[in-house]
Amino acid sequence: MGDATAGVRRRTERRAHADYTGAVYGSMLAASVVIGAGSLGHFPRLQLVVLLVLTGLVFWVGHVHAQLFGARLAQRPLDRPTILRVCREEWPIVKAAVPPALAVAVSPLLGLDVEGAVWLAVAVAVAGQVGWSAAGARQSGASWRLVSATATINLLLGLVIISFKIALTH
């Protein structure tokens, strides 16, 4: 019983100190990947799903590497718990790519063509960006005014990404 209680307490503490930065960043990254994908080959939906997931993984590895070998290496030697913690802390970057990838994957069920799938993925990514920023602000105890401000700023950033999409296709 004591081990189970300690495990629940650790999970609760992790949620209380959750950092949504990676999820916001990953959502913005996913939207940018979709916008910058350009023309895809014979299997555009599959290629876009793979591109989203692989880009999320590559950026995750990059962030883990930067965290482990940038700041930490100079301060103390690396150990397994530190490596696993950093991997876990940076994982939201990858998780943020999943909803847009799923949107692309299910787009045929919604009757969308490839261009419609791209727009759906962008919308899902921007919604994630806005939602994660608001959740992170609220989780940190920010006032509703600050939550609204961060959500608005992230929406504006998302609209900038969407304007790039519009400019690239016209």
Coordinates of C-alpha atoms in Angstrom, one line a residue:
M1 CA 0.0 0.0 0.0
G2 CA 2.8 2.4 0.8
D3 CA 4.5 1.9 -2.6
A4 CA 1.2 2.5 -4.4
T5 CA 0.6 5.7 -2.4
A6 CA 4.1 6.9 -3.1
G7 CA 3.7 6.2 -6.8
V8 CA 0.4 8.2 -6.9
R9 CA 2.0 11.0 -5.0
R10 CA 4.9 11.2 -7.5
R11 CA 2.5 11.2 -10.5
T12 CA 0.5 13.9 -8.8
E13 CA 3.6 16.0 -8.2
R14 CA 4.7 15.6 -11.8
R15 CA 1.3 16.8 -13.1
A16 CA 1.4 19.7 -10.7
H17 CA 4.8 20.7 -12.0
A18 CA 4.1 19.9 -15.6
D19 CA 5.8 22.0 -18.2
Y20 CA 3.8 22.5 -21.3
T21 CA 6.6 24.3 -23.2
G22 CA 7.4 21.2 -25.2
A23 CA 3.8 20.6 -26.2
V24 CA 3.4 24.2 -27.3
Y25 CA 6.6 24.1 -29.2
G26 CA 5.8 20.7 -30.7
S27 CA 2.4 21.9 -31.9
M28 CA 4.0 24.9 -33.5
L29 CA 6.5 22.7 -35.1
A30 CA 3.8 20.3 -36.4
A31 CA 1.9 23.2 -38.0
S32 CA 5.2 24.4 -39.6
V33 CA 6.0 20.9 -40.9
V34 CA 2.6 20.7 -42.6
I35 CA 2.9 24.1 -44.1
G36 CA 6.5 23.4 -45.4
A37 CA 5.8 19.9 -46.6
G38 CA 5.3 21.2 -50.2
S39 CA 4.3 18.6 -52.7
L40 CA 4.2 15.0 -51.5
G41 CA 4.6 11.9 -53.6
H42 CA 2.3 9.1 -54.5
F43 CA 1.0 8.5 -50.9
P44 CA 0.7 12.1 -49.6
R45 CA -1.3 11.3 -46.4
L46 CA 1.0 8.5 -45.3
Q47 CA 4.1 10.7 -46.1
L48 CA 2.7 13.6 -44.2
V49 CA 1.9 11.4 -41.1
V50 CA 5.4 9.9 -41.3
L51 CA 7.0 13.4 -41.8
L52 CA 5.1 14.8 -38.7
V53 CA 6.1 11.9 -36.4
L54 CA 9.7 11.7 -37.6
T55 CA 10.2 15.4 -37.4
G56 CA 8.8 15.3 -33.8
L57 CA 11.2 12.5 -33.0
V58 CA 14.2 14.3 -34.5
F59 CA 13.5 17.5 -32.6
W60 CA 12.9 15.5 -29.4
V61 CA 16.4 13.9 -29.8
G62 CA 17.8 17.3 -30.5
H63 CA 16.3 18.8 -27.4
V64 CA 17.3 15.8 -25.2
H65 CA 20.9 16.1 -26.6
A66 CA 21.0 19.8 -25.9
Q67 CA 19.7 19.4 -22.4
L68 CA 22.0 16.5 -21.5
F69 CA 25.2 17.7 -23.2
G70 CA 24.7 21.5 -23.2
A71 CA 23.9 22.6 -19.7
R72 CA 24.1 19.4 -17.7
L73 CA 27.5 18.0 -18.8
A74 CA 29.3 20.9 -17.4
Q75 CA 27.5 20.7 -14.1
R76 CA 27.6 17.0 -13.2
P77 CA 28.2 13.6 -14.8
L78 CA 25.2 11.9 -16.5
D79 CA 23.5 9.0 -15.0
R80 CA 20.6 6.9 -16.1
P81 CA 17.9 8.6 -14.0
T82 CA 18.9 12.0 -15.4
I83 CA 18.8 10.8 -18.9
L84 CA 15.4 9.2 -18.5
R85 CA 14.1 12.3 -16.8
V86 CA 15.3 14.6 -19.6
C87 CA 13.8 12.2 -22.2
R88 CA 10.5 12.2 -20.4
E89 CA 10.5 16.0 -20.0
E90 CA 11.1 16.6 -23.7
W91 CA 8.6 13.9 -24.8
P92 CA 5.7 16.4 -25.3
I93 CA 7.4 17.6 -28.4
V94 CA 6.7 14.2 -30.0
K95 CA 3.3 13.9 -28.4
A96 CA 2.2 17.2 -30.0
A97 CA 2.8 15.8 -33.5
V98 CA 0.4 12.9 -32.9
P99 CA -3.0 14.8 -33.1
P100 CA -2.1 16.5 -36.5
A101 CA -0.8 13.2 -37.7
L102 CA -4.1 11.4 -36.6
A103 CA -6.1 14.2 -38.3
V104 CA -4.3 13.4 -41.6
A105 CA -4.8 9.7 -41.1
V106 CA -8.6 10.0 -40.5
S107 CA -9.1 12.7 -43.1
P108 CA -10.4 10.2 -45.8
L109 CA -13.1 9.1 -43.3
L110 CA -14.2 12.8 -43.2
G111 CA -14.3 12.9 -47.0
L112 CA -11.4 15.3 -47.3
D113 CA -9.0 15.4 -50.2
V114 CA -5.2 15.9 -49.5
E115 CA -5.5 19.7 -49.4
G116 CA -8.3 19.4 -46.9
A117 CA -6.3 17.0 -44.8
V118 CA -3.4 19.5 -44.8
W119 CA -5.7 22.3 -43.6
L120 CA -7.2 20.0 -40.9
A121 CA -3.7 19.1 -39.7
V122 CA -2.8 22.8 -39.5
A123 CA -6.0 23.6 -37.6
V124 CA -5.4 20.7 -35.1
A125 CA -1.8 21.8 -34.6
V126 CA -2.7 25.4 -34.0
A127 CA -5.6 24.4 -31.7
G128 CA -3.0 22.3 -29.8
Q129 CA -0.6 25.2 -29.6
V130 CA -3.3 27.5 -28.1
G131 CA -4.7 24.8 -25.8
W132 CA -1.4 23.7 -24.4
S133 CA -0.3 27.3 -23.8
A134 CA -3.5 28.0 -21.9
A135 CA -3.3 24.8 -20.0
G136 CA 0.3 25.5 -19.0
A137 CA -0.5 29.0 -17.9
R138 CA -3.5 27.8 -15.9
Q139 CA -1.5 24.9 -14.4
S140 CA 1.2 27.4 -13.2
G141 CA -1.4 29.4 -11.4
A142 CA -1.6 32.3 -13.8
S143 CA -4.6 34.6 -13.7
W144 CA -7.4 34.2 -16.3
R145 CA -6.2 37.4 -17.8
L146 CA -2.7 36.0 -18.4
V147 CA -4.2 32.7 -19.6
S148 CA -6.2 34.6 -22.2
A149 CA -3.1 36.6 -23.1
T150 CA -0.9 33.5 -23.7
A151 CA -3.7 31.8 -25.7
T152 CA -4.2 34.9 -27.8
I153 CA -0.5 35.3 -28.5
N154 CA -0.3 31.6 -29.5
L155 CA -3.4 32.0 -31.7
L156 CA -1.7 34.9 -33.4
L157 CA 1.5 32.8 -33.9
G158 CA -0.7 30.1 -35.4
L159 CA -2.4 32.6 -37.7
V160 CA 1.1 33.7 -38.9
I161 CA 1.8 30.1 -39.8
I162 CA -1.5 29.9 -41.6
S163 CA -0.7 33.1 -43.5
F164 CA 2.5 31.4 -44.7
K165 CA 0.4 28.5 -46.0
I166 CA -1.9 30.9 -47.8
A167 CA 1.1 32.8 -49.3
L168 CA 2.8 29.6 -50.4
T169 CA -0.3 28.3 -52.2
H170 CA -1.3 31.5 -54.0

